[in-house]
Coordinates of C-alpha atoms in Angstrom, one line a residue:
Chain M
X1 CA 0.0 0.0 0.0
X2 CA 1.3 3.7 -0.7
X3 CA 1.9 6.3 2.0
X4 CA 0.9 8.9 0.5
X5 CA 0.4 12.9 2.0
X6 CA 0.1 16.4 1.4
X7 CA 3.7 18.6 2.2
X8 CA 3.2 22.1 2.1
X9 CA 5.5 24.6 3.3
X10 CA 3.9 28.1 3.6
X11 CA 5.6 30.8 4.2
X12 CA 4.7 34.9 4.3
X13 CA 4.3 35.5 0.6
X14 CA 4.5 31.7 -1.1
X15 CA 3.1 28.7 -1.0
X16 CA 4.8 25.6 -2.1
X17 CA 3.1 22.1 -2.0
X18 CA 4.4 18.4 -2.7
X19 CA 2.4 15.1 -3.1
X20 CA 5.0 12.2 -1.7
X21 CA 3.9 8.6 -2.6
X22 CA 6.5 6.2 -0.4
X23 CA 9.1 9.3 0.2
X24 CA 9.1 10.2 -3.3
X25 CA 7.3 13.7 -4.9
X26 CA 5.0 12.9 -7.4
X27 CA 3.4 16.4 -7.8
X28 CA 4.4 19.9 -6.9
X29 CA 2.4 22.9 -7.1
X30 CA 3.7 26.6 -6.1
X31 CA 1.5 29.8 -6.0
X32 CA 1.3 33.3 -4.3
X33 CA -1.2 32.4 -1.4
X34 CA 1.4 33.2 1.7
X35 CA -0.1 33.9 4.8
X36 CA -0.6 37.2 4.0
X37 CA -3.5 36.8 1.7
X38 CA -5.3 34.6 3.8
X39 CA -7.8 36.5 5.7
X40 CA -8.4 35.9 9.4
X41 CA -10.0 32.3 9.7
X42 CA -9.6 31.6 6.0
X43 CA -7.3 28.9 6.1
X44 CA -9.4 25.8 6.8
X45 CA -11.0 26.6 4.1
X46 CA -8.0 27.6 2.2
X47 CA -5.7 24.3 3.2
X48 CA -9.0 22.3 1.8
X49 CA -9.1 24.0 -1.5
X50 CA -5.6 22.9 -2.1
X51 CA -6.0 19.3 -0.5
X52 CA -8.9 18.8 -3.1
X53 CA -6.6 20.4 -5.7
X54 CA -3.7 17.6 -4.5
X55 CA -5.7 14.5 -4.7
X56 CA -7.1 14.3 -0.8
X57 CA -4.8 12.7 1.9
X58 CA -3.6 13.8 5.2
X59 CA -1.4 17.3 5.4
X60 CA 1.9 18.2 7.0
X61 CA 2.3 21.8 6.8
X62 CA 5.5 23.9 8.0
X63 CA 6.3 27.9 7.9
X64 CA 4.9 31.2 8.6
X65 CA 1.4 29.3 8.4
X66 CA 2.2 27.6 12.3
X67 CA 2.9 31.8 13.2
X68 CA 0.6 34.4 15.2
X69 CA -0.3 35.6 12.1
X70 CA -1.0 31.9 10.8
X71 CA -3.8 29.2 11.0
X72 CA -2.8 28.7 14.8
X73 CA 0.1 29.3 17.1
X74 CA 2.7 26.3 16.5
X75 CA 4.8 27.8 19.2
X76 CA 8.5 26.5 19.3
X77 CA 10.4 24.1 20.3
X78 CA 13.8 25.1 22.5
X79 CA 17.3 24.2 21.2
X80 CA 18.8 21.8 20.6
X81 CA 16.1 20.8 18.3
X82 CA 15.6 17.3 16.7
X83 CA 12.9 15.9 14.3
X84 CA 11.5 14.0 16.6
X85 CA 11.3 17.0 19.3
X86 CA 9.7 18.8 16.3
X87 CA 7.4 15.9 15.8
X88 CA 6.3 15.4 19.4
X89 CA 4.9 19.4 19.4
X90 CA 3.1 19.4 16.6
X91 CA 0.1 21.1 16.3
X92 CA -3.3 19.8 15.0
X93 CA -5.8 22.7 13.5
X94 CA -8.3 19.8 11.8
X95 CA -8.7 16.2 11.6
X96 CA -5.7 14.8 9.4
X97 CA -3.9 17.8 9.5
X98 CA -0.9 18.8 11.2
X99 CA 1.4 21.9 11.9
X100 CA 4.9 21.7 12.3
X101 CA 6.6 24.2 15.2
X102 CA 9.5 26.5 14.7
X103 CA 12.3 26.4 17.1
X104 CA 14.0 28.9 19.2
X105 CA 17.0 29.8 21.1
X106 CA 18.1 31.6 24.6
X107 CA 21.8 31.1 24.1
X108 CA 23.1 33.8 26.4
X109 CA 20.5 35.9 26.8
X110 CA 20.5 36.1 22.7
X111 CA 17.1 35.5 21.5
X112 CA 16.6 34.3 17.8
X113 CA 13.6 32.0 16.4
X114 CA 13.0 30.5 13.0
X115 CA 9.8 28.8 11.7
X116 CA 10.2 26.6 8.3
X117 CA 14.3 26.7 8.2
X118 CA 14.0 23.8 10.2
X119 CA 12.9 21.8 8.6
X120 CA 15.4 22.0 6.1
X121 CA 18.0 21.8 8.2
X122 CA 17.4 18.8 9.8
X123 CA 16.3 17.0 6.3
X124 CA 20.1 17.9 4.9
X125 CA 21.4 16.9 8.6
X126 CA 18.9 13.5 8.5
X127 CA 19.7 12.1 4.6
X128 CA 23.4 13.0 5.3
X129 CA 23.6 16.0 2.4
X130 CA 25.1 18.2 5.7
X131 CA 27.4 16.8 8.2
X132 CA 25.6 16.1 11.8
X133 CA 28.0 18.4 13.4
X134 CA 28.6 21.4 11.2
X135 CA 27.6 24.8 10.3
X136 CA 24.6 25.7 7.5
X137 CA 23.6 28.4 5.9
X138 CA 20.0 29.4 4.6
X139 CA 20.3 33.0 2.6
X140 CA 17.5 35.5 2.1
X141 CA 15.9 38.4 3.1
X142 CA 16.1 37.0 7.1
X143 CA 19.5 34.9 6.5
X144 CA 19.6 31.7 9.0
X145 CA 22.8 30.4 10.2
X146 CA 22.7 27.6 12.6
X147 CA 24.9 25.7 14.2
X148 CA 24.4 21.7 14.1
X149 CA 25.4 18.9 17.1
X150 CA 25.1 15.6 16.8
X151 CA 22.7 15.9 14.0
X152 CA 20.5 18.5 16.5
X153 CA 20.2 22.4 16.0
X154 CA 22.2 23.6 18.4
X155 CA 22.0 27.2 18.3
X156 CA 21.2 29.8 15.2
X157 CA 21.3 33.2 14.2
X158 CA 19.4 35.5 11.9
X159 CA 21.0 38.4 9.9
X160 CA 18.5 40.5 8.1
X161 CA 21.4 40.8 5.1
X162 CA 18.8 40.6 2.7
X163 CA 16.1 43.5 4.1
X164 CA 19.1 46.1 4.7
X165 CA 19.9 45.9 1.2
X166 CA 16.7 46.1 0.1
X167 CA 15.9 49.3 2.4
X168 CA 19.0 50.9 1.3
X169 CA 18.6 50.7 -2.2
X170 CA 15.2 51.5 -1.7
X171 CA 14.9 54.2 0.6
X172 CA 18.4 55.3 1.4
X173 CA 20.8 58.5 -0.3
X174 CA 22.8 55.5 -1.8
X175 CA 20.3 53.7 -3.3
X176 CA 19.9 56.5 -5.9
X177 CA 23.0 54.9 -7.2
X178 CA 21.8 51.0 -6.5
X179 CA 20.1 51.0 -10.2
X180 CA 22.3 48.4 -11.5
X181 CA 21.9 44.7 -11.0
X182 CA 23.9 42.3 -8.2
X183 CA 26.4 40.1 -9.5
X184 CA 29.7 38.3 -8.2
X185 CA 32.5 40.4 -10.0
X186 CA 34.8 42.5 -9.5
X187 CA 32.8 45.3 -7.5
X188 CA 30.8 42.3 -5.4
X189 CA 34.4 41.0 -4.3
X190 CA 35.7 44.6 -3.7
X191 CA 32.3 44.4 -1.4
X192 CA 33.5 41.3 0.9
X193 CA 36.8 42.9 0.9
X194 CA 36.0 46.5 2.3
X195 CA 33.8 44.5 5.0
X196 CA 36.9 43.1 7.0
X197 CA 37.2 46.7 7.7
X198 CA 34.4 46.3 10.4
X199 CA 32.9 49.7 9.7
X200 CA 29.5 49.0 7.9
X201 CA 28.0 52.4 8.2
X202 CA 31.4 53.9 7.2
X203 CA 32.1 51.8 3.8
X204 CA 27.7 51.8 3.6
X205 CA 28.3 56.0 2.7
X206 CA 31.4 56.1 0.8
X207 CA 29.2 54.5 -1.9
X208 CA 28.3 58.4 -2.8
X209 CA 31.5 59.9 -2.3
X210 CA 33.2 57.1 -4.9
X211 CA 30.1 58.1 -6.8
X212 CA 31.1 62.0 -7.0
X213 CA 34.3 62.2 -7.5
X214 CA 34.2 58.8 -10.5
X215 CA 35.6 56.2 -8.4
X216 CA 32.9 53.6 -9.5
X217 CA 30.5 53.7 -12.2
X218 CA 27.2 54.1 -10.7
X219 CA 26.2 50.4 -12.3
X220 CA 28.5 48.7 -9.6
X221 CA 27.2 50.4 -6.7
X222 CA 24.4 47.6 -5.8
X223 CA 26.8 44.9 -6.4
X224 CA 29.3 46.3 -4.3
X225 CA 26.6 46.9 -1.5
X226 CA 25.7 43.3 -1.8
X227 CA 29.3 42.5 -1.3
X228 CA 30.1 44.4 1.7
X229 CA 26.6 43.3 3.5
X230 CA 27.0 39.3 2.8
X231 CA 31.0 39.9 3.3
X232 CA 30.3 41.3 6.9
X233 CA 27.6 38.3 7.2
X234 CA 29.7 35.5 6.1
X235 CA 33.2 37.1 8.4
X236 CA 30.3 37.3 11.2
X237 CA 29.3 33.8 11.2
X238 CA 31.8 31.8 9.3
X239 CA 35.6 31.1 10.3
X240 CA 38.1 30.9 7.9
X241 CA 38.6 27.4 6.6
X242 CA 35.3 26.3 8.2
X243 CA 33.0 24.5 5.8
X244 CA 29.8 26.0 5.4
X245 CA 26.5 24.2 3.7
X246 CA 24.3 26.5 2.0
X247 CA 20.9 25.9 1.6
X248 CA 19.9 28.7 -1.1
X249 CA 18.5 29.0 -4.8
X250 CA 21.1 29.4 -7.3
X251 CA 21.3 33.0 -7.5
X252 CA 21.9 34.0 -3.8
X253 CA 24.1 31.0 -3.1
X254 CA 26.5 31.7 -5.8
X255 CA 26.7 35.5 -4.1
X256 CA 27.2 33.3 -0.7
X257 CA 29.7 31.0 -1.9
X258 CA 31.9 33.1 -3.7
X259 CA 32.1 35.4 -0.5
X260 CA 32.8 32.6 1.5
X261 CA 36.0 31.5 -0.4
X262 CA 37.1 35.2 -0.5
X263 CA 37.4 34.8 3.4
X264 CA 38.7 31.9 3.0
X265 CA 35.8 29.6 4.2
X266 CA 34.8 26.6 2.4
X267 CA 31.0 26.6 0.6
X268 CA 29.1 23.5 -0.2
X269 CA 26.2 24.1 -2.3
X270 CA 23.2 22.2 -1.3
X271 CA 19.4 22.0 -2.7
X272 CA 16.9 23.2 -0.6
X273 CA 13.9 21.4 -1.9
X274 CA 15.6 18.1 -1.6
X275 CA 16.6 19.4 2.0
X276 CA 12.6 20.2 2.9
X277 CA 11.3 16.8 1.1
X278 CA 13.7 14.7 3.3
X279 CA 12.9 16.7 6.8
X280 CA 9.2 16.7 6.1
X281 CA 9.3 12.9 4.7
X282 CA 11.2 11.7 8.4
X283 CA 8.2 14.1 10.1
X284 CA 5.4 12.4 8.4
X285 CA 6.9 9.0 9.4
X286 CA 7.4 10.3 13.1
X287 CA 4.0 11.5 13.9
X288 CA 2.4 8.8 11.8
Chain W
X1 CA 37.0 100.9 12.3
X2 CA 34.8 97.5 12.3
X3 CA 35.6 94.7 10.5
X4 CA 31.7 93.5 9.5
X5 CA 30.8 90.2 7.8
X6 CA 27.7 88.0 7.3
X7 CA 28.8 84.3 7.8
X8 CA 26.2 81.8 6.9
X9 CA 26.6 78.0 7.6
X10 CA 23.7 77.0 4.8
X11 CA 23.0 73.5 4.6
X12 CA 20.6 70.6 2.8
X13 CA 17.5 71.7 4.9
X14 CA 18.3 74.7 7.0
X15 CA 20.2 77.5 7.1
X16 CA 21.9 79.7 10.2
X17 CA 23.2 82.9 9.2
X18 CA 25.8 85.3 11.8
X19 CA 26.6 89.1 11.8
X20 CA 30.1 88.9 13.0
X21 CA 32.1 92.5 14.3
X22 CA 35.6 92.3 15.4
X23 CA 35.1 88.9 15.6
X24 CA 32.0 88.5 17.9
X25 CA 28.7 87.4 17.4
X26 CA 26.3 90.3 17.3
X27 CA 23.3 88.6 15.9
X28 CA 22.2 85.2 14.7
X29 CA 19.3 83.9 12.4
X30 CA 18.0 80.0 11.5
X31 CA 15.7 79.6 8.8
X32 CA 14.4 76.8 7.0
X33 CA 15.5 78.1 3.6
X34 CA 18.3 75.2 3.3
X35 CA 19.1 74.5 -0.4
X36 CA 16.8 72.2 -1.5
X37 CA 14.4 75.2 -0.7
X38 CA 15.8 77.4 -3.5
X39 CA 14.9 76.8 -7.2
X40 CA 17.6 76.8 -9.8
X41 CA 19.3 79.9 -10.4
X42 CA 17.5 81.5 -7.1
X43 CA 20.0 81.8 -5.0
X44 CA 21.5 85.3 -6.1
X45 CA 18.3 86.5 -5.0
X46 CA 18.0 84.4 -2.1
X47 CA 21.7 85.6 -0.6
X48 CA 20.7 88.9 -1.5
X49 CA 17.6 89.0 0.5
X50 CA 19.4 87.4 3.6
X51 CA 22.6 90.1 3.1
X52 CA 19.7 93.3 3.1
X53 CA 17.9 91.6 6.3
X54 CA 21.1 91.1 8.5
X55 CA 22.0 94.5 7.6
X56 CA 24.3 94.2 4.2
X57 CA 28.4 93.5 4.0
X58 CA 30.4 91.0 2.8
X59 CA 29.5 87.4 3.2
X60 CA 30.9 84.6 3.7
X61 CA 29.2 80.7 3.0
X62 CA 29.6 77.8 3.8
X63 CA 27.9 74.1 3.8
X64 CA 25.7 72.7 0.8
X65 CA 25.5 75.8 -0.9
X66 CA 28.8 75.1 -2.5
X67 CA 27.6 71.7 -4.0
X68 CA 26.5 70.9 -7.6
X69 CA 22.7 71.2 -5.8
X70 CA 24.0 74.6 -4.3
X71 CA 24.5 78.0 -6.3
X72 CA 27.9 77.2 -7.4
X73 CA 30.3 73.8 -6.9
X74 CA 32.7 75.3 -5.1
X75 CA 35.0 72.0 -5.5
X76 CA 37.0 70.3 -3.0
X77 CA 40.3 70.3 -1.5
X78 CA 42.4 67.5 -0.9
X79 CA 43.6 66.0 2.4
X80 CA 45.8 67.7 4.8
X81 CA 43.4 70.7 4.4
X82 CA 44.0 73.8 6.5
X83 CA 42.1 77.0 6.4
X84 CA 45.0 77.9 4.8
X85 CA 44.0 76.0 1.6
X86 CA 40.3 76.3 2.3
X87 CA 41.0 80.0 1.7
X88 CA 43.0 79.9 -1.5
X89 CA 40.0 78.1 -3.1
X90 CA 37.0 80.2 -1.8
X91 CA 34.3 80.3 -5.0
X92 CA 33.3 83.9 -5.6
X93 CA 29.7 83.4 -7.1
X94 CA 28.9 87.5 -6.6
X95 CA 30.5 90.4 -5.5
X96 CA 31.7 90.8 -2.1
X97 CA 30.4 86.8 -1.3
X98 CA 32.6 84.2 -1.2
X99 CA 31.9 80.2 -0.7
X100 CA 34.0 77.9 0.9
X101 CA 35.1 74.7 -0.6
X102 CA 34.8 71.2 0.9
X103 CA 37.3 68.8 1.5
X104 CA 37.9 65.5 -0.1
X105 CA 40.1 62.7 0.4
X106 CA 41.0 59.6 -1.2
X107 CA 43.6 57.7 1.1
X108 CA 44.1 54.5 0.1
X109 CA 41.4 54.6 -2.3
X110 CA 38.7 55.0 0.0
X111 CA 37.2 58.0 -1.2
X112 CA 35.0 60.4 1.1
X113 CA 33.6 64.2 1.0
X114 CA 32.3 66.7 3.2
X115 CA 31.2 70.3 3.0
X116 CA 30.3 72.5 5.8
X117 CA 31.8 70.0 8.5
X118 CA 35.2 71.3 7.9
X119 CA 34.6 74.9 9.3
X120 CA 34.2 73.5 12.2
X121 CA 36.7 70.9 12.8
X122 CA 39.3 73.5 11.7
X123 CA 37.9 76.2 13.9
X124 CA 37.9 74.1 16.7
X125 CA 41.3 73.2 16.2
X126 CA 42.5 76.8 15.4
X127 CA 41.5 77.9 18.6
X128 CA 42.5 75.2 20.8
X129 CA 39.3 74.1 21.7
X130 CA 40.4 70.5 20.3
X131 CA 44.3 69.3 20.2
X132 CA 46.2 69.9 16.4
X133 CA 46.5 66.3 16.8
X134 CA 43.6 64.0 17.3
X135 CA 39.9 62.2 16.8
X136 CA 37.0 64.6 16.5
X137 CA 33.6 63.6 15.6
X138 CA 30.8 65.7 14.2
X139 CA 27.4 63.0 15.3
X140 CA 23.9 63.1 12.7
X141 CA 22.5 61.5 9.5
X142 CA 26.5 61.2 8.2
X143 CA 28.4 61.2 11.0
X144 CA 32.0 62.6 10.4
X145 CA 35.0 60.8 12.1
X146 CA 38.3 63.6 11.3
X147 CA 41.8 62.7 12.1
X148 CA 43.7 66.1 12.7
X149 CA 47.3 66.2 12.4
X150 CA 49.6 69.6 12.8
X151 CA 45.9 71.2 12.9
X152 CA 45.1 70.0 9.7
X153 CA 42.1 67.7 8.4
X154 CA 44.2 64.6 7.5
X155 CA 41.5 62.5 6.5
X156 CA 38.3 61.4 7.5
X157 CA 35.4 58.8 7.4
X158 CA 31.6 59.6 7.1
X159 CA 28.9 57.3 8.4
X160 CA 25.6 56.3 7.9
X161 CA 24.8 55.9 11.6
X162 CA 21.9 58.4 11.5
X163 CA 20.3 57.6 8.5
X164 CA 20.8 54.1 9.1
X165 CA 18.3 54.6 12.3
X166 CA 15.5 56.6 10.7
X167 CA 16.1 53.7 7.7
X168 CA 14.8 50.9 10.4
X169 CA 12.6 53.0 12.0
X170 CA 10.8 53.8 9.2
X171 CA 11.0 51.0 6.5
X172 CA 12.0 47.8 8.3
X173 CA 10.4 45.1 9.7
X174 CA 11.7 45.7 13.1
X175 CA 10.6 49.4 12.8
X176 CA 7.5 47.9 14.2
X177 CA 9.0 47.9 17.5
X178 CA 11.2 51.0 17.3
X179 CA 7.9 53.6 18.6
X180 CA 9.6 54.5 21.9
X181 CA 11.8 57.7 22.6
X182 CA 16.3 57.0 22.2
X183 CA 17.8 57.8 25.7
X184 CA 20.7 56.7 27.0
X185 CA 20.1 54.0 30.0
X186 CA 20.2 50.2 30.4
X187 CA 18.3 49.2 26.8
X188 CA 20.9 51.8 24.9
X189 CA 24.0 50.3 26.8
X190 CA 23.0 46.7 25.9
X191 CA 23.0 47.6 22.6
X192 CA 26.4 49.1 22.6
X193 CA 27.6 46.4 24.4
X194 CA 26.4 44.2 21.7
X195 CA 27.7 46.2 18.8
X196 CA 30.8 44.4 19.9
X197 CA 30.5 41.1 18.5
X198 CA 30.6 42.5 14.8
X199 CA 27.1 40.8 13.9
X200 CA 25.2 44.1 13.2
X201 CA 23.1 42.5 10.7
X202 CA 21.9 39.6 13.2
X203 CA 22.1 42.0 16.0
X204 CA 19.5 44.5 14.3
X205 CA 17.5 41.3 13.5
X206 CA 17.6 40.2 17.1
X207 CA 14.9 43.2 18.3
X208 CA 12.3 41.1 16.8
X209 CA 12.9 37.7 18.8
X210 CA 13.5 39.7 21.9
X211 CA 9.8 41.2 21.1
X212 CA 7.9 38.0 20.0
X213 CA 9.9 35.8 23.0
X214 CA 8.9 39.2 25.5
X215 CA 12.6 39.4 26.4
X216 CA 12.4 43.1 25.9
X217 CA 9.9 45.7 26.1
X218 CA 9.1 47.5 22.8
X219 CA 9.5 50.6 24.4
X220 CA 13.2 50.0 24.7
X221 CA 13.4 49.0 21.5
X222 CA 14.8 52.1 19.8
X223 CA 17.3 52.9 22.5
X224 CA 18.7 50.0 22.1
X225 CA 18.9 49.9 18.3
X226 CA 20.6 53.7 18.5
X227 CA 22.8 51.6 20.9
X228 CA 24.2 49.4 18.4
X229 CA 24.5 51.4 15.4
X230 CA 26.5 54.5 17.9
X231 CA 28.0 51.2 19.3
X232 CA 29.4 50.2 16.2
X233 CA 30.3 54.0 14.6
X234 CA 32.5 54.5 17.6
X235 CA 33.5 51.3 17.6
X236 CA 35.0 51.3 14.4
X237 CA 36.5 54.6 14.7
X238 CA 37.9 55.7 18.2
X239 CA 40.9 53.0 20.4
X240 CA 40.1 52.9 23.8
X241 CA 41.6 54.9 25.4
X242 CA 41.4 57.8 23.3
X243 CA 40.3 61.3 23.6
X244 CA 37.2 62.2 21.0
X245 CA 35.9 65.4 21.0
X246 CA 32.4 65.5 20.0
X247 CA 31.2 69.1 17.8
X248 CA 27.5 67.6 18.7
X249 CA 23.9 69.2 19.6
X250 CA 23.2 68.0 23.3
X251 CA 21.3 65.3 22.4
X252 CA 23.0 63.2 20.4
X253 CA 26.3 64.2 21.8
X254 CA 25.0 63.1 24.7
X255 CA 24.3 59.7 23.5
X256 CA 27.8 59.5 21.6
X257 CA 29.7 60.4 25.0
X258 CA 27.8 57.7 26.5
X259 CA 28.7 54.7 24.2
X260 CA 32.2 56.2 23.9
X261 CA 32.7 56.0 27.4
X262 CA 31.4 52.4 27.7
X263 CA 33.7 51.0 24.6
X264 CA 36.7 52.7 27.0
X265 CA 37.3 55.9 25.0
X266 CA 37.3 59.2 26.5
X267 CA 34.9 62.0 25.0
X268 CA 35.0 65.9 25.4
X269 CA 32.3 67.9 24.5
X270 CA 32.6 70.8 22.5
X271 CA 30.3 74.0 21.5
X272 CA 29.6 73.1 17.3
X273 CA 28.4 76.6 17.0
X274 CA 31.3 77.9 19.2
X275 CA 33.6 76.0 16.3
X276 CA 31.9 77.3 13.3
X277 CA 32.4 80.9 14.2
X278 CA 35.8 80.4 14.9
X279 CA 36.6 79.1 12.1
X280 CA 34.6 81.3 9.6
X281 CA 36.6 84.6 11.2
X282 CA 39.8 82.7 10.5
X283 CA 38.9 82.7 7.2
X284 CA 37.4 85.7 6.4
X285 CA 40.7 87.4 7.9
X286 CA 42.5 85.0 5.5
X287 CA 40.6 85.9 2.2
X288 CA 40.2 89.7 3.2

């Protein structure tokens, strides 16, 4: 007989579901109904819709939709944080449906929680595509790093790399020079270079004095604003010849990775779809 | 016979004009007329009006005004700048008014500009209100950081502390938080304390934890975010140990002292408006 269920992993903007028959996706569907566009006890109705859509079956569901401003409260689960700790809080919003927890951390007084990272994390940790012990990577607009112990989460942090750019080439007197696009060259490595200074808000201005007086064309500035903000990221949270597992999309990890090897830190390039269907497969089996 | 001159320190948004006599302060205006207020080719008119309403004479500008937004690009001059050289390339965009030029410098390929600042830093150098050799620091939106040497601006470093705080207040997601007033006390210390771990971007990210895991009260929230961005500006710029003197309004030099003092520097307080005049009769005596 199959096993067969529903995967979704919903998040603020997206939604991204998976039919798995014995382990293995057989459908996928993504589309823009995040958490946001759900009204306010909308989303049993809205998680039927797309069971029908899928064929039926019981749901596992991870992400933003477990938050405040979710379905229900998941709450969290402390670190250090294993699958089956995950699995033994779930929550249960309707019959044959199930809500996975995020998990959070206290370590020294440093508050940080996550809710949908973890369940990548501990699929690359589980199917062996990241070391037990070890340090990951998840990039973005809220970039997870989290430390891994004997397969567990041990402790993470969250770097909002990805909103500062966004806000300074959006809002900022920089960003009127931010109008090309980001790519790893020559300007994204000058970037990770200039951060080793330690001065963020210092090198963060003197993108409009090289700007005046013909330094840099205005079409590097956003790449060299990408570089110094991952580049003071990575030299944050990565040591130099540590080996770091990234769980990104192509674009953003290749930004990651090539400012990891310019501080001399070691990048391993991991999917993160793979890394979510292996975490939510071991789930599904755990709370069966 | 009385030497009688019209200094005016006009900047982006406001403007503060002085009659000077024999080198004293005998009246002093602020408007909101800075130069984003005056329409292309109105500012003949403009300095005209202002020269008939503080009683007529020479004048003598400084600030924005001189920029390519201003009524004439009055063009930079390199690092070490003195008044002496400041003089020698005073813009003469009218009869009997002069502008002073800004300072640029490009050590080690780090380019940076200002315009306006210099007046003071030289002034307060000129009259011994700060050592020839030293860290001053002009606090705002683009914080100045000046190294003087033999009383000259040797070079300097501008950052994006200020503007960086209205930028998260405003725009980000943590901005949510950031409704309460910036004073110096426990939730401001925290932060500078924090700024030492070099993590701003996880640090910044931190508020929201602290708020959703009710670690910190929201009303603290913007103390402690001005802690870690002055944390990290001073951080980066002063030793421990060293003497900073601050050309600041009371507020925010207030603040600076404070995290200066707790990263083991040693600030000193200085009048900006005190500097400015000083340093604007130095150099109308020089260009007379």
């Amino acid at each position: 007989m199959t096993r067969r269920f529903i995967a979704v992993d919903w998040g603020t903007t997206n939604r991204r579901a998976y039919v798995i028959e014995d382990g293995v996706v057989t459908h996928t569907d993504r589309d823009a109904t995040g958490i946001l566009s759900v009204p306010a006890g909308g989303f049993a109705a809205e998680a039927a819709a797309l069971r029908e859509r899928m064929g039926g079956g019981p749901m596992l569901l991870a992400g933003m939709v477990g938050s405040n401003r979710g379905w229900i409260d998941a709450g969290y689960v402390p670190c250090p944080a294993t699958l089956e700790t995950l699995a033994a809080a779930v929550a249960r919003p309707a019959p044959g449906i199930a809500i996975v927890p995020g998990v959070k951390t206290l370590e020294q007084g440093r508050a940080d929680v996550m809710r949908g990272e973890e369940v990548q994390l501990l699929g690359a940790t589980a199917t062996g595509m990241a070391p037990a012990d070890g340090l990951l990577c998840q990039p973005g607009t809220h970039c997870k790093w989290a430390r891994m112990a004997g397969g567990a989460i041990d402790g993470f942090a969250t770097a909002m790399t990805g909103e500062l750019f966004a806000l300074l080439r959006d809002h900022a007197l920089i960003g009127a020079a931010m109008t090309g696009g980001v790519a790893d060259g020559t300007a994204f490595r000058d970037g990770v270079a200039r951060s080793a200074e330690g001065d963020l808000a210092a090198a963060l201005f003197g993108v409009r004095p090289a700007s005046l007086l013909g330094l840099r064309d205005d079409a590097d500035a956003a790449s060299y604003v990408s570089g110094l903000l991952i580049g003071a990221d990575c030299r944050a949270q990565a040591l130099p010849g540590e080996q770091v597992h990234l769980l990104a999309d192509p674009t953003l990890g290749a930004l990651y990775a090539a400012a990891l090897r310019t501080i001399g830190a070691v990048p391993v390039t991991l999917d993160s779809h793979d890394a979510f269907v292996a975490g939510i497969v071991r789930l599904e089996e755990l709370i069966a």
